[in-house]
Amino acid sequence: MFLTYLRRELAGRRRQTLIVAIGMALAIALVMIVNALSGGVRDAQASVLESVYGVGTDITVTQAPTGPGEGGPGGGRFEFGAEDGETDDAEGSTTVSDSRLTTGMGTATFDDTALDTALSTEGVADAAAALSLSNTTFSGELPDFSQLQGGGGAPGEAGAEAPPTGGADGAGGSAFDVDSFTVLGIDPAASALGPLSSAAVTEGRGLEAADAGADVALLDSAYATTAELAVGDTIDVGGTTMEIVGLVTADTADASTGANVYLPLDTAQALAGLEGQVSTVYVQAASSTDITAVQASLEEALPEATVNTQEDLASSVSGSLSSASTLVSSLGLWLSVAVLAAAFLIAVLFTVSGVTRRTREFGTLKAIGWSNRRVVGQVAGESLVQGLIGGALGIVIGLVGIGAITLIQPTLSGSAGSVQAFGGGEAPAAAAEAADRMGLTGDGGPFAAATTTSDIVLTAPVTVSVVLVAVGLAVLGGLVAGAIGGWRASRLRPAEALRSVA
Amino acid sequence: MSAPSTTSITLPTPADPATPKGTAMYTLDKVGKTYRQSSRIVTALKDVSLTIPAGQMVAIQGPTGGGKSTLLQMLGALDRPTSGDVRLGDDVLSKLPDRKLAKLRAKEIGFVFQGFNLIPTLTAQENVETALEPQGVPAEERRRRASDALAQVGLAERAGHVPSELSGGQQQRVAIARALVKEPDVLLADEPTGNLDEQTRDEIMDLLEGLWRDRGLTLVIVTHDSAVAKRAERRLRIAGGSVQEI
């Protein structure tokens, strides 16, 4: 009887059923799409972060860089070694070529005992350390500065009118190239954690435990192509020639790995004069539920360090991916809430108006012995089924919308600070964004070391949770409308209900 | 589409009426009912004391607003008196909780309304079945009993039609079948012929009278129509909240 009555009622007032179902369907479809997009953006962010931090890193430990003037290795001043150049007296020029390996801007190093501290912290499954560096090679011609200084003087003074000579153009000018690439010193024995865990060796071999202290290097395949280098070639890092033993490519399509060149950690430390120093410790928690506790323990054990979780790091992803993330999380969320609230309101209003319209019907049912519970159950059942029809329709519309997004394949650009840029909290993220805005991402310029840019195809994954959310909302919408409508029906006194008709 | 004649209807006698004929089915003791309408108090019933024996056919007449429907609602356990007691057999209706009143209505009291009050989306058969739903009668038995009830009122062949496909007389027959399918002790009819033409009125009254005689029902009919009232064993007039025998 319940089902027959329910079916006949819903079929008998098709227009109302359809309006409520469509309202509910649109709201649920929107929630599904926003939810799926949110998942896609999360995946994209994780993908960008993986290219920097590797797979499995839950927490990174870095140290905030010291401010200007506070010293520390690799400060902001760049010495290109003009005094070491060869001077050609005949031409009045100095030819210089110098390669320096230093910590990048915004990067600080700290004692590698932090790795042992991390490994001994409760809840830590694994940890690995890395040293992030920047190699800058300066080569070119400079004017003979001593000549310039000797002939210099204020305008109008004797000798001040002698034109400068020497240099690349013979008139006191300079011509030089600055070649910069990022270098990451990694533990050659620990490939399961850290930046290379999300990369694959596509040519040659990877670093092995036996490579510790050896002058060997791995190159990011994209960088190798740009620099026209191949396995078996050599590369000058900090004035030392390294043999290229392999090329690595990020697992994620269109993403580059976290650095251009990878060296054994101790080799990198020795070349940079930073023995016993690291810039990042990658930590993997034993359980995803322990991450917050492990973060707190690490912050306590390493009070000087900056301890970030993946969630903290996600906020440092910039570019159009960041815009998409903001759009989905703010506009998408609120739009979903607003549409959902409107759909629920429509369902409630229609249900209440239906109860009012059916006052005589419910009064009659009560008069012939139907209990309040049975009448409320009937109203709630009708609303619930209406909600479920809306839910089913919403899932179809939502899947079509998600399918359309998958078909369009929007590409987003995500920039994440590399290992050098992270660790300083807000400032490096800002630096990364600034670099992105300035178009300095990639391999050129001083900010190059601070960002890794990836083009990510945005997906909208349909997960069980997305479908469950849709079904849950449909049930909730039906129950809310049914509960309010049922409450109204339960308050009808049979005598009054019948009298209102008389 | 003409309404079937009541002469062809067979009316089985119900087995053992719950209340033996002659004993008091209803006992009203100084029943009063007042309503609050905005700021004024309206007295619908004033110290009504009345006994209706089991198996009696009673007609209640009176002017509009005189308290006829209010009295019927008291008898039907749809409302409680402001003062006094209404007894149905041994049950004091005014003291029973809502849940028990609903059970009583489900089992012992049948209603027929002036406007038929059928569920518009349900067929005649399903409308009749709604009366058995609160008693938890199994679906198969429910269907059989509803079909029998429709056959008894001469509408077996219209069982699959919704109310909008039936004439006024046919709708009232469905309403009567709905009231009787649960085999109640009491049938309360509020202006059952008020919306019907003269011929249909007579057919419906023939049906009700036949059912009353054959089943030993206690039948209380509220009516404006003297022709209807004249068929009753006993006639009451209610005016200004007070009841008088006619």
XYZ file of C-alpha atoms in Angstrom:
748
model
C 0.000 0.000 0.000
C 2.799 2.384 1.020
C 4.623 1.947 -2.273
C 1.446 1.998 -4.363
C 0.272 5.199 -2.695
C 3.750 6.723 -3.039
C 4.042 5.803 -6.710
C 0.574 7.108 -7.525
C 1.145 10.369 -5.647
C 4.446 11.098 -7.398
C 3.002 10.138 -10.775
C -0.158 12.123 -10.061
C 1.706 15.378 -9.579
C 4.417 15.027 -12.170
C 5.155 18.723 -12.509
C 5.966 19.177 -8.833
C 7.979 15.954 -8.738
C 9.903 17.075 -11.803
C 10.632 20.587 -10.472
C 11.899 19.261 -7.148
C 13.907 16.501 -8.823
C 15.487 18.863 -11.372
C 16.376 21.401 -8.680
C 17.929 18.672 -6.600
C 19.638 17.170 -9.661
C 21.297 20.438 -10.681
C 22.547 21.041 -7.151
C 23.879 17.506 -6.822
C 25.492 17.626 -10.272
C 27.208 20.892 -9.339
C 28.461 19.430 -6.080
C 29.727 16.368 -7.943
C 31.558 18.458 -10.538
C 33.077 20.774 -7.917
C 34.019 17.762 -5.818
C 35.595 15.987 -8.783
C 37.392 19.157 -9.884
C 38.611 19.637 -6.359
C 40.007 16.107 -6.468
C 41.589 16.862 -9.835
C 43.180 20.057 -8.535
C 44.458 18.159 -5.491
C 45.933 15.502 -7.768
C 47.496 18.207 -9.925
C 48.964 19.934 -6.886
C 50.275 16.625 -5.613
C 51.715 15.982 -9.038
C 53.516 19.328 -9.035
C 54.730 18.759 -5.501
C 55.830 15.220 -6.313
C 58.090 16.554 -9.006
C 59.826 18.523 -6.279
C 59.510 16.314 -3.245
C 59.018 12.906 -4.732
C 56.459 10.290 -3.931
C 55.807 9.369 -0.342
C 57.101 12.511 1.301
C 54.652 13.551 3.980
C 56.763 16.163 5.703
C 59.761 18.288 4.785
C 62.202 19.765 7.263
C 64.027 22.892 6.154
C 65.455 25.919 7.808
C 64.467 29.525 7.366
C 67.209 31.426 5.569
C 69.158 34.043 7.458
C 68.435 37.638 6.606
C 70.697 39.895 4.559
C 73.854 40.814 6.356
C 73.678 37.858 8.686
C 76.144 35.943 6.598
C 75.999 32.263 6.053
C 77.215 30.288 3.130
C 76.028 31.240 -0.234
C 74.671 34.633 0.623
C 73.264 36.992 -1.904
C 76.550 38.314 -3.186
C 77.865 36.765 -6.396
C 81.609 36.874 -7.016
C 82.432 36.155 -10.612
C 86.211 36.183 -10.051
C 87.223 39.109 -12.214
C 90.508 39.270 -10.350
C 91.299 35.731 -11.454
C 90.784 36.431 -15.133
C 93.405 36.639 -17.799
C 94.181 40.205 -18.897
C 95.203 41.010 -22.427
C 97.160 44.250 -22.143
C 97.087 44.845 -25.858
C 93.309 44.867 -25.987
C 92.719 46.193 -22.466
C 90.302 43.318 -21.698
C 90.063 40.676 -18.991
C 88.707 37.264 -19.966
C 86.978 35.484 -17.080
C 85.412 32.059 -16.722
C 84.313 30.992 -13.299
C 81.947 28.312 -12.030
C 80.518 28.602 -8.520
C 78.412 26.121 -6.599
C 76.467 27.791 -3.837
C 73.202 27.484 -2.009
C 70.450 29.226 -3.929
C 68.600 32.327 -2.895
C 66.212 31.736 -0.040
C 67.857 28.479 0.947
C 69.541 27.795 4.241
C 71.550 24.783 5.239
C 71.663 23.029 8.553
C 73.516 20.225 10.251
C 72.836 16.778 8.802
C 72.310 15.375 12.309
C 68.710 16.549 11.730
C 68.367 13.444 9.538
C 69.243 11.177 12.472
C 66.879 13.156 14.696
C 64.088 12.701 12.176
C 64.773 8.979 11.795
C 64.643 8.500 15.561
C 61.368 10.411 15.920
C 58.352 8.272 16.773
C 55.996 7.696 13.878
C 58.650 8.287 11.204
C 58.912 5.424 8.715
C 61.759 6.784 6.637
C 63.750 9.945 6.032
C 66.293 11.200 3.503
C 68.374 14.352 3.267
C 69.353 16.515 0.319
C 71.443 19.586 -0.309
C 70.039 22.060 -2.751
C 72.536 24.171 -4.640
C 72.816 26.466 -7.595
C 75.693 26.334 -10.053
C 76.439 29.567 -11.854
C 79.059 29.789 -14.566
C 80.196 33.252 -15.562
C 82.267 33.589 -18.737
C 83.102 36.555 -20.923
C 85.175 39.641 -21.374
C 85.446 42.614 -19.075
C 87.318 45.863 -19.601
C 90.609 46.343 -17.814
C 89.287 47.924 -14.670
C 92.716 49.183 -13.559
C 92.968 51.128 -16.778
C 89.504 52.522 -16.229
C 90.281 53.490 -12.674
C 93.536 55.212 -13.702
C 91.916 57.260 -16.404
C 88.858 58.054 -14.445
C 87.987 61.334 -12.926
C 85.295 63.779 -12.620
C 84.111 65.479 -15.784
C 86.203 68.470 -16.558
C 89.250 67.165 -14.795
C 92.469 66.292 -16.660
C 92.285 62.872 -18.130
C 88.551 62.602 -17.636
C 87.938 63.121 -21.324
C 90.031 60.099 -22.389
C 87.530 57.604 -23.753
C 87.522 54.159 -22.117
C 89.149 51.439 -24.072
C 89.312 47.661 -23.876
C 86.510 45.302 -23.071
C 84.463 43.283 -25.556
C 83.600 46.257 -27.732
C 86.913 48.095 -27.334
C 85.116 50.957 -25.633
C 85.091 49.761 -22.034
C 82.050 47.544 -22.490
C 81.550 43.997 -21.225
C 80.169 40.862 -22.847
C 79.580 37.776 -20.795
C 77.332 34.784 -20.384
C 75.807 33.586 -17.167
C 74.805 29.957 -17.194
C 72.924 28.745 -14.195
C 71.479 25.359 -13.292
C 70.181 23.774 -10.168
C 72.051 20.998 -8.417
C 70.707 18.631 -5.840
C 72.931 16.513 -3.677
C 71.091 13.347 -2.734
C 71.864 10.196 -0.821
C 72.658 7.794 -3.673
C 71.503 4.845 -1.585
C 68.067 6.301 -0.772
C 66.009 6.388 -3.947
C 62.715 5.402 -2.303
C 62.229 8.823 -0.763
C 63.036 12.287 -1.995
C 62.824 14.064 -5.335
C 63.916 11.118 -7.477
C 61.258 8.794 -6.101
C 58.838 10.334 -8.593
C 61.311 10.146 -11.460
C 62.445 7.304 -13.654
C 65.865 6.694 -15.143
C 65.229 6.885 -18.867
C 68.811 6.513 -20.027
C 72.010 5.213 -18.448
C 71.715 4.343 -14.787
C 70.720 5.930 -11.515
C 72.932 6.796 -8.606
C 74.011 3.867 -6.472
C 75.486 3.481 -3.004
C 78.909 2.912 -4.580
C 78.728 6.386 -6.147
C 79.179 8.070 -2.765
C 81.978 10.607 -3.122
C 82.333 9.933 -6.862
C 82.311 12.642 -9.525
C 79.217 11.370 -11.276
C 75.976 13.139 -12.086
C 72.430 12.426 -13.149
C 70.709 14.971 -15.385
C 67.079 15.870 -15.754
C 66.304 14.718 -19.293
C 64.618 18.026 -20.193
C 67.674 19.952 -19.043
C 69.997 17.530 -20.863
C 68.118 18.188 -24.103
C 68.330 21.965 -23.604
C 72.013 21.842 -22.690
C 72.715 19.308 -25.453
C 74.243 16.830 -23.037
C 73.998 13.058 -23.073
C 75.021 10.050 -21.012
C 78.813 9.680 -21.193
C 79.374 13.426 -21.595
C 80.745 15.553 -18.796
C 79.417 18.615 -17.054
C 81.284 21.202 -15.049
C 79.856 21.602 -11.593
C 81.571 24.008 -9.250
C 84.722 23.789 -11.308
C 84.863 20.003 -11.213
C 84.130 17.809 -14.159
C 81.387 15.279 -13.550
C 80.616 12.277 -15.666
C 76.961 12.049 -16.699
C 75.875 8.487 -15.883
C 72.142 8.742 -16.464
C 69.114 10.828 -17.364
C 65.954 11.005 -15.270
C 62.442 12.021 -16.282
C 59.544 12.951 -14.013
C 56.791 10.340 -13.818
C 54.247 13.072 -14.405
C 53.810 14.073 -18.004
C 54.963 17.593 -18.808
C 56.660 17.993 -15.436
C 60.359 18.419 -14.945
C 62.144 16.910 -11.991
C 63.118 18.933 -8.916
C 66.587 19.909 -10.148
C 68.667 19.987 -13.318
C 71.609 18.011 -11.998
C 71.795 15.369 -9.262
C 75.019 14.536 -7.463
C 75.882 12.168 -4.614
C 75.251 14.122 -1.426
C 78.814 14.011 -0.114
C 80.189 15.060 -3.506
C 77.851 18.047 -3.556
C 78.747 18.941 0.026
C 82.465 18.805 -0.733
C 82.154 20.860 -3.928
C 80.107 23.540 -2.184
C 82.300 23.516 0.900
C 79.293 22.536 2.994
C 80.482 19.300 4.603
C 77.934 17.920 7.037
C 75.268 20.352 5.820
C 71.910 19.653 4.197
C 69.051 21.908 3.138
C 66.049 19.561 3.264
C 65.098 16.402 5.096
C 62.259 14.436 3.506
C 60.201 12.522 6.033
C 57.698 9.752 5.489
C 55.249 9.094 8.316
C 54.398 5.514 9.291
C 50.702 6.280 8.899
C 48.817 9.067 7.172
C 46.902 9.617 10.392
C 50.158 10.291 12.250
C 51.334 13.177 10.062
C 50.183 15.929 12.400
C 51.668 14.191 15.432
C 54.962 13.566 13.619
C 55.041 17.214 12.535
C 54.616 18.300 16.150
C 57.333 15.898 17.354
C 59.753 17.132 14.697
C 59.038 20.752 15.558
C 59.818 19.939 19.158
C 62.970 17.966 18.343
C 64.222 20.537 15.812
C 63.124 23.900 17.176
C 65.161 25.885 14.627
C 63.687 24.061 11.670
C 60.636 24.728 9.572
C 58.492 21.604 9.376
C 55.925 21.539 6.572
C 53.360 18.925 5.638
C 52.177 18.328 2.075
C 49.078 20.314 2.958
C 51.236 23.304 3.932
C 53.234 22.903 0.770
C 50.151 22.747 -1.459
C 49.541 26.396 -0.673
C 52.880 27.234 -2.248
C 51.828 25.964 -5.661
C 51.272 28.958 -7.895
C 50.293 29.648 -11.479
C 46.942 28.916 -13.141
C 46.683 25.767 -11.029
C 46.625 27.962 -7.962
C 43.900 30.106 -9.545
C 41.900 26.985 -10.349
C 42.351 25.756 -6.807
C 41.140 29.075 -5.410
C 38.225 29.104 -7.849
C 37.163 25.587 -6.952
C 37.644 25.958 -3.227
C 35.990 29.343 -2.838
C 33.584 30.114 -5.686
C 32.820 26.471 -6.431
C 32.201 25.624 -2.816
C 29.952 28.579 -2.118
C 28.109 28.211 -5.407
C 27.456 24.565 -4.544
C 26.265 25.488 -1.073
C 23.981 28.212 -2.446
C 22.470 26.022 -5.176
C 22.106 23.137 -2.746
C 20.391 25.359 -0.192
C 18.057 26.664 -2.910
C 17.260 23.103 -4.032
C 16.581 22.007 -0.466
C 14.394 25.071 0.058
C 12.419 24.329 -3.101
C 11.949 20.726 -1.990
C 10.817 21.836 1.479
C 8.437 24.491 0.127
C 6.862 22.104 -2.358
C 6.494 19.409 0.277
C 4.919 21.793 2.788
C 2.623 23.230 0.131
C 1.718 19.660 -0.856
C 0.808 18.841 2.741
C -1.330 21.991 2.934
C -3.042 21.088 -0.328
C -3.660 17.564 0.938
C -5.079 18.608 4.311
C -8.404 16.929 3.577
C -6.640 13.801 2.346
C -4.547 13.453 5.500
C -7.539 14.374 7.676
C -9.530 11.606 6.002
C -6.720 9.086 6.434
C -6.493 9.980 10.113
C -10.272 9.707 10.401
C -10.222 6.168 9.016
C -7.546 5.177 11.504
C -4.165 6.005 10.007
C -1.721 6.805 12.786
C 0.411 9.933 12.769
C 3.485 7.796 12.221
C 1.987 6.247 9.094
C 0.984 9.628 7.645
C 4.407 11.122 8.417
C 6.055 8.050 6.902
C 4.033 8.510 3.736
C 5.019 12.182 3.369
C 8.659 11.502 4.223
C 8.758 8.518 1.873
C 7.429 10.590 -1.018
C 10.026 13.314 -0.346
C 12.808 10.792 -0.025
C 11.955 9.154 -3.337
C 11.687 12.609 -4.925
C 15.174 13.348 -3.586
C 16.489 10.037 -4.867
C 15.048 10.701 -8.329
C 16.837 14.072 -8.186
C 19.982 12.290 -6.994
C 19.894 9.773 -9.853
C 19.292 12.569 -12.347
C 22.035 14.622 -10.685
C 24.529 11.773 -10.936
C 23.811 11.479 -14.666
C 24.150 15.261 -15.207
C 27.236 15.333 -12.987
C 28.871 12.484 -14.912
C 28.099 14.235 -18.201
C 29.690 17.443 -16.831
C 32.727 15.567 -15.566
C 32.948 13.759 -18.893
C 32.914 17.107 -20.689
C 35.807 18.341 -18.533
C 37.735 15.159 -19.243
C 37.040 15.623 -22.950
C 38.152 19.268 -22.978
C 41.309 18.410 -20.996
C 42.072 21.903 -19.675
C 45.778 22.347 -19.084
C 46.908 24.197 -16.006
C 50.332 25.479 -15.236
C 51.573 24.805 -11.749
C 54.694 26.349 -10.294
C 56.112 25.027 -7.116
C 59.185 26.250 -5.347
C 61.972 23.773 -5.727
C 63.859 22.361 -2.782
C 65.874 25.532 -2.678
C 62.928 27.813 -2.478
C 60.997 25.921 0.147
C 61.687 25.952 3.775
C 61.257 29.585 4.367
C 57.531 29.607 4.568
C 55.827 32.557 2.976
C 58.779 34.344 1.489
C 59.989 31.575 -0.821
C 56.444 30.945 -2.026
C 56.150 34.611 -2.794
C 59.484 34.463 -4.539
C 58.267 31.568 -6.618
C 55.135 33.457 -7.560
C 57.118 36.551 -8.372
C 59.420 34.513 -10.547
C 56.449 33.017 -12.281
C 54.966 36.425 -12.950
C 58.266 37.641 -14.265
C 58.512 34.700 -16.629
C 61.674 33.565 -14.980
C 60.690 29.992 -14.502
C 62.695 27.336 -16.188
C 66.423 27.350 -16.482
C 67.354 30.980 -16.715
C 67.864 33.768 -14.259
C 68.559 33.836 -10.569
C 65.017 32.768 -9.693
C 65.245 29.732 -11.885
C 66.478 27.724 -9.015
C 63.438 28.685 -6.995
C 60.668 27.218 -9.099
C 59.673 24.118 -10.978
C 56.907 24.622 -13.496
C 54.703 21.841 -14.772
C 51.850 21.798 -17.253
C 49.207 19.533 -15.824
C 46.129 18.307 -17.652
C 43.294 18.876 -15.202
C 41.231 15.781 -14.645
C 37.999 15.418 -12.717
C 38.229 11.951 -11.228
C 34.946 10.238 -10.396
C 35.516 8.439 -7.154
C 33.213 6.378 -4.997
C 33.218 9.233 -2.515
C 31.962 11.663 -5.205
C 29.031 9.351 -5.982
C 28.425 8.726 -2.275
C 28.337 12.476 -1.651
C 25.707 12.807 -4.399
C 23.581 9.981 -3.019
C 24.029 11.288 0.518
C 22.876 14.763 -0.494
C 19.868 13.335 -2.328
C 18.877 11.361 0.747
C 19.536 14.349 2.994
C 17.498 16.682 0.777
C 14.625 14.200 0.729
C 14.799 13.660 4.461
C 14.931 17.383 5.262
C 11.901 18.094 3.069
C 10.161 14.960 4.326
C 10.863 15.756 7.965
C 9.466 19.277 7.670
C 6.497 18.174 5.563
C 5.896 15.223 7.880
C 6.021 17.466 10.903
C 3.350 19.661 9.313
C 1.224 16.625 8.526
C 1.625 15.227 12.041
C 0.303 18.464 13.518
C -2.963 18.220 11.588
C -5.826 17.379 13.944
C -8.274 15.165 12.057
C -11.312 17.179 13.153
C -9.703 20.467 12.114
C -8.452 18.980 8.868
C -11.969 17.829 7.982
C -13.548 21.045 9.276
C -11.260 23.162 7.098
C -12.908 21.590 4.094
C -16.468 21.933 5.300
C -22.911 5.285 -17.333
C -25.755 4.770 -14.926
C -25.417 3.871 -11.279
C -26.282 0.254 -10.574
C -29.496 -0.446 -8.759
C -29.236 -1.378 -5.104
C -31.753 -4.152 -5.599
C -29.054 -6.383 -7.078
C -26.713 -6.036 -4.091
C -26.266 -8.899 -1.687
C -25.360 -7.883 1.800
C -23.840 -10.528 4.027
C -24.679 -10.359 7.699
C -21.593 -9.680 9.771
C -20.713 -12.313 12.310
C -21.443 -11.510 15.934
C -21.676 -7.730 16.297
C -19.312 -6.592 19.069
C -22.079 -4.814 20.949
C -25.405 -6.650 21.250
C -28.374 -4.829 19.806
C -30.155 -2.699 22.411
C -27.215 -2.099 24.730
C -25.744 1.396 24.727
C -23.262 1.935 21.913
C -22.754 5.610 22.760
C -23.292 7.343 26.073
C -22.773 11.096 26.192
C -22.777 12.680 29.613
C -23.035 16.479 29.791
C -20.768 16.917 26.787
C -19.718 20.465 26.108
C -17.447 21.803 23.389
C -16.200 25.327 22.988
C -13.879 26.811 20.393
C -11.848 29.940 20.512
C -12.406 32.003 17.396
C -10.057 34.995 17.455
C -10.897 36.628 20.765
C -14.354 35.147 21.299
C -15.407 31.766 22.566
C -17.923 29.841 20.488
C -20.046 27.161 22.183
C -20.664 24.292 19.763
C -22.164 21.808 22.241
C -23.817 22.603 25.535
C -24.271 19.851 28.180
C -25.370 17.228 25.695
C -26.477 14.019 27.400
C -27.504 11.249 25.072
C -27.563 7.493 24.708
C -27.490 5.742 21.345
C -28.243 2.035 21.586
C -26.287 -0.437 19.441
C -27.901 -1.115 16.103
C -29.964 2.078 16.069
C -30.263 4.304 13.025
C -30.229 7.907 14.162
C -30.629 11.037 12.077
C -29.314 14.347 13.408
C -30.806 17.472 11.881
C -30.445 21.109 12.594
C -29.388 24.481 11.174
C -25.922 25.196 9.864
C -23.567 25.980 12.753
C -25.887 24.273 15.222
C -23.275 21.706 16.263
C -24.201 18.688 14.094
C -20.723 18.077 12.693
C -19.115 18.770 16.073
C -21.323 16.127 17.665
C -20.453 13.669 14.883
C -16.744 14.343 15.440
C -17.159 13.606 19.144
C -18.891 10.326 18.285
C -16.170 9.536 15.747
C -13.313 10.050 18.238
C -11.960 12.796 16.005
C -12.151 15.439 18.719
C -12.363 15.601 22.487
C -15.079 17.419 24.450
C -14.186 20.456 26.518
C -16.332 19.025 29.321
C -18.237 15.817 29.989
C -17.603 12.297 28.731
C -18.218 10.432 25.498
C -18.323 6.646 25.887
C -18.152 4.148 23.052
C -19.054 0.849 24.644
C -16.729 0.712 27.619
C -14.156 3.181 26.270
C -14.233 6.753 27.518
C -13.139 8.492 24.325
C -12.367 11.786 26.003
C -9.699 10.099 28.145
C -7.978 7.928 25.557
C -4.630 9.025 24.088
C -4.396 9.899 20.381
C -2.753 6.568 19.531
C -5.633 4.589 21.059
C -8.224 6.819 19.396
C -6.577 6.141 16.033
C -6.753 2.388 16.709
C -10.399 2.681 17.682
C -11.193 4.586 14.504
C -9.275 2.027 12.494
C -11.320 -0.867 13.844
C -14.714 0.167 15.134
C -15.823 3.353 13.365
C -16.585 3.885 9.705
C -16.943 7.357 8.183
C -18.817 8.583 5.146
C -18.362 12.229 4.197
C -20.425 14.643 2.168
C -17.520 15.309 -0.210
C -16.657 11.567 -0.444
C -13.053 12.348 0.566
C -11.478 9.714 -1.650
C -7.740 9.836 -2.363
C -7.729 11.277 -5.906
C -4.637 9.413 -7.109
C -5.748 5.970 -5.943
C -8.165 3.653 -7.733
C -11.486 2.650 -6.146
C -9.957 -0.668 -5.089
C -6.918 1.056 -3.527
C -9.102 3.640 -1.806
C -11.043 0.853 -0.118
C -7.780 -0.861 0.837
C -6.592 2.254 2.705
C -9.119 1.430 5.432
C -7.453 -1.921 6.094
C -3.898 -0.544 6.066
C -3.863 0.591 9.736
C -4.969 -2.858 10.873
C -1.983 -4.478 9.199
C -4.120 -6.798 7.085
C -1.897 -8.818 4.703
C -1.901 -7.557 1.115
C -3.624 -10.595 -0.347
C -6.483 -10.518 2.183
C -6.704 -6.756 1.837
C -7.212 -7.019 -1.891
C -9.830 -9.764 -1.499
C -11.803 -7.915 1.142
C -11.678 -4.642 -0.803
C -12.921 -6.414 -3.937
C -15.753 -8.002 -1.939
C -16.709 -4.633 -0.430
C -16.784 -3.002 -3.861
C -18.910 -5.852 -5.157
C -21.308 -5.362 -2.244
C -21.862 -1.738 -3.240
C -22.208 -2.739 -6.898
C -18.902 -1.367 -8.181
C -16.881 -4.515 -8.858
C -16.335 -3.549 -12.466
C -15.183 -0.029 -11.564
C -12.477 -1.166 -9.133
C -9.602 0.020 -11.317
C -10.935 3.529 -11.850
C -9.720 6.631 -10.047
C -12.338 8.919 -8.420
C -12.276 11.444 -11.282
C -13.494 8.669 -13.581
C -16.507 7.914 -11.357
C -19.821 9.701 -10.910
C -20.723 11.332 -7.585
C -22.934 8.392 -6.637
C -20.239 5.908 -7.533
C -17.697 7.854 -5.521
C -19.996 7.771 -2.507
C -20.420 4.014 -2.962
C -16.628 3.647 -2.922
C -16.583 5.750 0.266
C -19.228 3.494 1.800
C -17.248 0.392 0.777
C -14.182 1.959 2.390
C -16.146 2.595 5.588
C -17.579 -0.916 5.736
C -14.654 -3.049 4.573
C -13.234 -3.117 8.111
C -16.611 -4.328 9.437
C -17.088 -1.584 12.013
C -19.695 -1.456 14.761
C -20.563 2.140 13.974
C -21.064 4.005 10.719
C -21.069 7.790 10.923
C -22.268 9.645 7.850
C -21.917 13.410 7.550
C -24.391 14.653 4.903
C -23.788 11.524 2.784
C -26.269 12.652 0.131
C -25.555 16.359 0.280
C -23.756 16.420 -3.067
C -26.051 14.047 -4.909
C -29.175 14.401 -7.020
C -32.500 13.035 -5.781
C -32.329 9.691 -7.574
C -28.755 8.999 -6.498
C -29.623 10.162 -3.000
C -32.328 7.507 -2.795
C -30.007 4.826 -4.140
C -27.327 5.696 -1.575
C -29.878 5.789 1.238
C -31.258 2.405 0.106
C -27.728 1.080 0.264
C -27.003 2.527 3.711
C -30.333 1.398 5.081
C -29.827 -2.067 3.669
C -26.372 -2.304 5.211
C -27.701 -1.076 8.536
C -30.464 -3.641 8.583
C -28.368 -6.562 7.411
C -25.255 -5.861 9.459
C -26.808 -4.620 12.649
C -24.742 -1.446 12.452
C -25.235 1.583 14.598
C -25.812 4.242 11.946
C -25.693 7.947 12.721
C -26.477 10.285 9.842
C -26.152 14.056 9.965
C -28.437 15.573 7.350
C -30.312 18.663 6.288
C -32.581 16.573 4.148
C -35.880 15.630 5.805
C -36.411 12.826 3.267
C -33.216 11.227 4.489
C -33.974 11.884 8.148
C -37.416 10.304 7.850
C -35.805 6.930 7.075
C -34.145 6.843 10.518
C -35.538 5.062 13.568
C -34.791 8.084 15.682
C -34.458 11.740 14.846
C -32.587 14.330 16.845
C -32.494 18.060 16.317
C -29.498 20.051 17.425
C -29.584 23.824 17.612
C -27.472 26.233 19.640
C -25.459 23.311 20.952
C -28.430 21.570 22.557
C -30.027 18.310 21.422
C -33.724 17.559 21.325
C -35.632 14.470 20.265
C -37.992 15.049 17.375
